[in-house]
XYZ file of C-alpha atoms in Angstrom:
387
model
C 125.009 163.834 125.378
C 126.826 162.985 122.200
C 125.183 159.743 121.147
C 121.739 158.421 120.291
C 119.734 156.094 122.558
C 116.327 154.465 122.029
C 114.325 152.448 124.543
C 110.928 150.776 124.663
C 108.235 151.150 121.990
C 108.385 154.008 119.474
C 106.764 154.498 116.049
C 108.825 154.140 112.855
C 108.446 157.859 112.120
C 108.295 160.721 114.610
C 105.212 162.992 114.791
C 102.988 160.270 113.263
C 100.146 158.132 114.605
C 101.221 155.683 117.319
C 98.288 153.816 118.840
C 97.753 152.018 122.123
C 96.190 148.513 122.240
C 92.733 150.072 122.752
C 93.125 152.173 119.584
C 93.754 155.516 121.317
C 96.870 157.505 120.510
C 99.974 157.531 122.651
C 100.783 161.142 123.550
C 104.068 162.313 122.024
C 106.212 164.846 123.929
C 109.318 166.572 122.584
C 111.806 167.488 125.324
C 114.296 169.847 123.702
C 117.075 172.251 124.649
C 117.882 175.700 123.234
C 114.369 175.967 121.862
C 114.453 173.569 118.921
C 118.185 173.993 118.192
C 119.863 171.843 120.872
C 119.802 168.183 121.824
C 116.369 166.610 122.334
C 114.409 163.420 122.899
C 110.893 162.302 121.908
C 108.832 160.576 124.599
C 105.594 158.581 124.232
C 103.067 158.796 127.103
C 100.071 156.636 127.935
C 98.336 159.696 129.412
C 98.344 163.394 128.548
C 101.396 165.002 130.210
C 99.516 168.349 130.484
C 96.626 166.953 132.526
C 97.053 168.544 135.961
C 94.809 167.447 138.853
C 95.581 170.351 141.213
C 98.286 172.879 142.048
C 99.310 173.475 145.645
C 100.932 176.449 147.367
C 104.563 177.059 146.341
C 107.197 176.492 149.030
C 110.316 178.700 149.328
C 113.458 176.842 148.230
C 116.498 179.067 147.887
C 119.768 180.105 149.519
C 121.398 183.433 150.283
C 125.068 184.397 149.822
C 127.041 185.315 152.949
C 128.718 188.338 151.386
C 130.072 189.476 154.750
C 132.439 186.478 154.720
C 134.846 188.561 152.659
C 137.972 187.539 150.774
C 139.236 184.527 152.719
C 140.740 181.212 151.766
C 138.085 178.906 153.187
C 137.841 175.420 154.625
C 134.327 174.105 155.243
C 134.542 171.362 157.862
C 131.646 169.242 156.641
C 133.379 165.900 157.114
C 131.548 165.115 160.344
C 128.054 165.801 159.011
C 125.969 162.612 159.153
C 122.553 163.847 158.015
C 121.464 167.200 156.605
C 117.680 166.790 156.672
C 114.713 164.499 156.379
C 114.355 163.772 152.665
C 116.082 164.381 149.334
C 114.989 168.009 148.962
C 114.843 169.190 152.582
C 118.290 167.634 153.116
C 119.914 169.772 150.423
C 122.301 172.320 151.923
C 123.825 174.442 149.196
C 127.062 175.889 150.555
C 128.396 177.915 147.599
C 126.674 179.895 144.868
C 126.860 182.474 142.120
C 124.691 183.193 139.089
C 126.088 180.169 137.206
C 126.268 177.381 139.761
C 125.404 176.183 143.259
C 127.244 173.435 145.142
C 126.379 171.668 148.367
C 125.774 168.456 150.264
C 122.780 166.200 150.790
C 122.603 163.392 153.349
C 118.903 162.550 153.759
C 117.508 160.387 156.533
C 114.821 158.954 154.242
C 116.170 156.718 151.495
C 113.101 156.784 149.218
C 111.374 159.821 147.752
C 107.595 159.889 148.211
C 107.234 162.359 145.341
C 108.864 163.239 142.018
C 111.208 166.169 141.452
C 111.756 168.359 138.425
C 114.433 171.050 138.363
C 113.201 173.649 135.876
C 116.039 176.062 136.753
C 119.092 174.060 135.806
C 120.947 170.861 135.051
C 122.078 168.834 138.044
C 125.165 166.788 138.723
C 124.876 164.449 141.716
C 128.130 162.859 142.884
C 127.429 159.697 144.902
C 130.034 159.995 147.639
C 128.490 157.201 149.702
C 125.571 154.926 148.931
C 123.891 153.204 146.025
C 120.426 153.064 144.549
C 118.236 153.603 141.514
C 117.262 156.748 139.637
C 113.771 156.408 138.132
C 112.829 158.945 135.451
C 110.777 159.261 132.260
C 113.822 157.801 130.514
C 113.809 154.604 132.556
C 115.807 152.975 135.288
C 119.428 153.898 136.020
C 121.362 152.139 138.776
C 123.890 154.359 140.556
C 126.623 153.626 143.047
C 129.456 155.130 145.066
C 131.782 157.204 142.875
C 129.208 157.945 140.171
C 128.610 161.338 138.648
C 124.901 161.401 137.753
C 124.076 164.094 135.193
C 120.369 165.024 135.150
C 119.253 167.475 132.432
C 116.850 170.206 133.490
C 113.118 169.363 133.481
C 113.828 165.643 133.905
C 111.174 164.254 136.262
C 112.744 161.769 138.642
C 112.909 160.135 142.022
C 115.717 158.301 143.794
C 115.451 155.113 145.799
C 118.634 154.526 147.776
C 119.643 151.354 149.593
C 118.556 151.342 153.247
C 121.857 149.973 154.526
C 125.102 151.914 154.820
C 125.940 155.627 154.737
C 124.393 157.977 152.179
C 126.171 161.171 151.208
C 125.689 163.179 148.021
C 127.507 166.142 146.518
C 125.010 168.286 144.595
C 125.894 170.733 141.821
C 123.196 172.756 140.062
C 124.119 174.546 136.838
C 122.346 177.471 135.174
C 123.579 176.129 131.813
C 123.877 172.619 130.388
C 126.456 170.238 131.858
C 128.350 168.727 128.947
C 131.335 166.603 128.032
C 134.509 168.590 127.391
C 134.534 170.259 123.977
C 138.261 169.796 123.308
C 137.817 166.038 123.758
C 135.108 165.825 121.042
C 135.445 165.579 117.278
C 133.321 167.510 114.779
C 130.376 165.089 115.101
C 130.465 164.966 118.909
C 132.265 161.657 119.468
C 134.786 161.625 122.285
C 138.307 161.516 120.879
C 140.856 158.752 121.330
C 142.904 160.786 123.827
C 139.881 161.730 125.962
C 140.205 160.540 129.605
C 136.887 158.698 129.195
C 134.735 157.576 126.267
C 131.125 156.657 125.455
C 131.746 153.118 126.678
C 132.147 154.534 130.190
C 128.873 156.478 130.076
C 125.788 154.667 131.376
C 122.378 155.857 130.148
C 119.173 154.380 131.614
C 119.274 150.662 130.907
C 115.634 149.595 131.312
C 112.296 151.231 130.507
C 110.162 151.782 133.616
C 106.403 152.250 133.027
C 104.043 153.328 135.825
C 100.450 152.863 134.559
C 98.355 153.099 137.730
C 96.207 156.153 138.395
C 96.177 157.951 141.731
C 97.573 161.148 143.244
C 101.145 161.817 142.060
C 103.030 164.840 143.392
C 105.722 166.487 141.256
C 107.696 169.205 143.035
C 109.050 171.623 140.447
C 111.950 173.926 141.346
C 111.607 177.291 139.627
C 112.855 180.753 140.636
C 113.385 180.059 144.325
C 110.265 177.966 144.963
C 109.096 174.375 144.903
C 105.828 174.392 142.971
C 103.422 171.629 143.994
C 101.823 169.916 140.979
C 99.467 166.982 141.462
C 98.588 164.594 138.631
C 96.047 161.756 138.416
C 98.660 159.582 136.728
C 102.374 158.990 137.163
C 104.720 161.188 135.108
C 106.655 157.984 134.406
C 103.976 156.633 132.042
C 106.446 156.448 129.148
C 106.324 153.346 126.935
C 109.297 154.424 124.821
C 111.604 157.279 123.851
C 114.572 158.098 121.660
C 117.063 160.912 121.318
C 120.170 162.530 122.693
C 118.840 164.126 125.890
C 118.645 161.861 128.974
C 120.215 161.388 132.420
C 123.368 159.290 132.604
C 126.081 158.157 135.011
C 129.865 158.255 134.710
C 132.003 156.742 137.460
C 134.983 158.707 138.724
C 136.719 155.302 138.736
C 136.453 155.215 134.927
C 138.261 158.545 134.509
C 141.757 157.801 133.169
C 144.312 160.358 134.419
C 146.732 162.173 132.120
C 150.249 162.350 133.561
C 153.604 163.756 132.453
C 157.286 164.189 133.255
C 156.548 167.386 135.186
C 153.482 168.451 137.152
C 150.398 168.716 134.946
C 147.976 171.656 135.376
C 144.407 171.058 136.586
C 142.801 171.257 133.093
C 144.095 167.726 132.373
C 141.650 166.543 135.048
C 138.634 168.259 133.454
C 135.577 166.000 133.258
C 132.655 168.318 132.431
C 132.075 171.844 131.206
C 129.188 174.263 131.703
C 128.420 177.968 131.469
C 130.798 179.771 133.806
C 132.552 176.775 135.366
C 134.272 173.436 134.841
C 134.348 170.224 136.898
C 137.525 168.171 137.296
C 138.269 164.738 138.789
C 141.428 163.975 140.759
C 141.973 160.224 140.791
C 144.780 157.775 141.697
C 147.699 158.293 139.322
C 151.451 158.016 138.986
C 153.340 161.154 139.875
C 155.620 163.083 137.531
C 158.698 161.191 136.355
C 161.247 163.901 135.507
C 164.358 163.157 137.636
C 163.917 166.512 139.415
C 160.120 166.462 139.512
C 158.187 167.978 142.421
C 154.883 166.074 142.713
C 153.231 168.668 144.963
C 151.368 171.371 143.030
C 153.116 174.718 142.609
C 151.731 177.936 144.091
C 149.048 179.494 141.946
C 147.350 182.886 141.756
C 143.860 182.717 140.292
C 143.090 185.877 138.345
C 139.958 184.620 136.584
C 138.437 181.955 138.815
C 137.556 180.658 142.248
C 138.562 177.067 142.963
C 136.672 174.539 145.101
C 137.963 171.091 146.061
C 135.695 168.468 147.583
C 137.807 165.780 149.239
C 136.300 162.379 148.543
C 138.821 159.659 149.396
C 142.459 159.105 150.320
C 145.187 161.318 151.767
C 145.848 164.706 150.177
C 149.570 165.285 150.307
C 149.385 169.055 149.630
C 146.901 169.765 152.445
C 147.019 169.329 156.209
C 143.982 168.939 158.433
C 141.534 168.293 155.595
C 139.255 165.307 156.064
C 137.124 163.218 153.756
C 133.936 165.114 152.907
C 135.341 168.613 153.464
C 135.653 171.541 151.049
C 138.403 174.067 150.431
C 137.647 177.277 148.529
C 140.507 179.342 147.139
C 139.328 182.740 145.997
C 140.507 184.570 142.905
C 142.863 187.404 143.855
C 144.797 185.369 146.432
C 147.650 182.904 145.805
C 147.258 179.382 147.122
C 149.414 176.314 147.180
C 150.749 173.440 149.297
C 150.907 173.751 153.050
C 154.377 174.208 154.616
C 156.496 171.058 154.533
C 154.404 169.221 151.983
C 156.541 170.215 148.964
C 159.763 168.650 150.262
C 157.834 165.677 151.605
C 156.369 164.998 148.149
C 159.738 164.657 146.401
C 160.384 161.034 145.512
C 156.767 159.961 145.951
C 155.655 157.643 143.142
C 151.860 157.868 143.189
C 148.788 159.289 144.818
C 145.633 157.405 145.755
C 143.403 160.428 146.320
C 139.945 161.139 144.900
C 138.570 164.671 144.760
C 136.003 166.662 142.791
C 137.036 170.177 141.751
C 134.775 173.033 140.704
C 136.432 176.067 139.063
C 134.192 179.063 138.470
C 134.910 182.034 136.207
C 132.849 184.479 138.235
C 133.158 185.121 141.984
C 131.710 182.393 144.171
C 130.103 183.161 147.527
C 129.595 180.816 150.438
C 125.971 180.764 151.590
C 124.579 181.570 155.004
C 124.089 177.796 155.420
C 127.864 177.348 155.121
C 128.843 179.740 157.907
C 128.543 177.119 160.656
C 131.166 174.950 158.914
C 133.842 177.641 158.391
C 137.291 176.771 159.803
C 138.413 180.145 161.132
C 142.061 179.032 161.360
C 142.410 177.985 157.725
C 143.412 181.361 156.184
C 146.484 181.432 158.465
C 147.442 177.771 157.945
C 150.300 178.642 155.535
C 152.195 180.482 158.311
C 152.983 177.391 160.375
């Protein structure tokens, strides 16, 4: 992130003595990116963060690409899925993947995690499609709600507690590289520029320190290289009395993204919300349509030569697509043209606005659906432009 946050108790000077009420030292931990060259935060523990009680047997936790699916425009009919598994990790079903990114859905039956999770492989972006709750991490308490993007830097130790009432549906994106704000919307010191579609005021870091002091048996499941490694500690990993820095989880609501419009149809980069290694994430939100007297609001046909394009349909009616429901995905592969379905171009002329919400992932290397995704494939979709 591009701005400094401090919470709780910290010493006046880093890497100096900071003592607990009983005279013992708090244990300082530097959490840093790119070795010591990227963004970082300093955390202050009651207990030693290296003190492991026991290590259990690793559990497999990975997905396989369905390479036999071939070059097909793809619709994954996931709109009717109510639950995808028992808890937050077993409910994850990653449906697309390459070496840079994975994307999938998570609709757990259990609303509270009975363990902590650390992703040591990549940054995570959790889009709260339905539901609300609290993210607890070393950095404190962060309330999240429907429409939030929740960005969780790698190695953050956390657990979710979601509200028991109402539907719960999450879109999960895991990135091999850091998930960042868009470079072209930042000035030379990292502040978001005046013409950015969102600013620091819209970004919500943890708002309250959350200290867990009690001893016991605390399980942290660590994702690394296709396994969940089972680490048990005699104290909670959330024993932090204070921290400061630039690295922390945060939330940004899709409802706070301000769309950029024009006289003629604007290309998808105006909707960009985040960047990462090998892909970008865009937000389609309610907006006025183009206002040239001869404008065509429907998007023009497009041939991707460098990227694969995924749309996750969140809310509203999508005027360029037929037969796509809330909670479904479309995947348009590089090498094939794609565009509006027949009849939707003429129908769009004269329309004044759209009230749709969608999350778009554009990758710059080929994206494969996983074997988990095969059951959701709409076999009629590749021929849907011939109606």
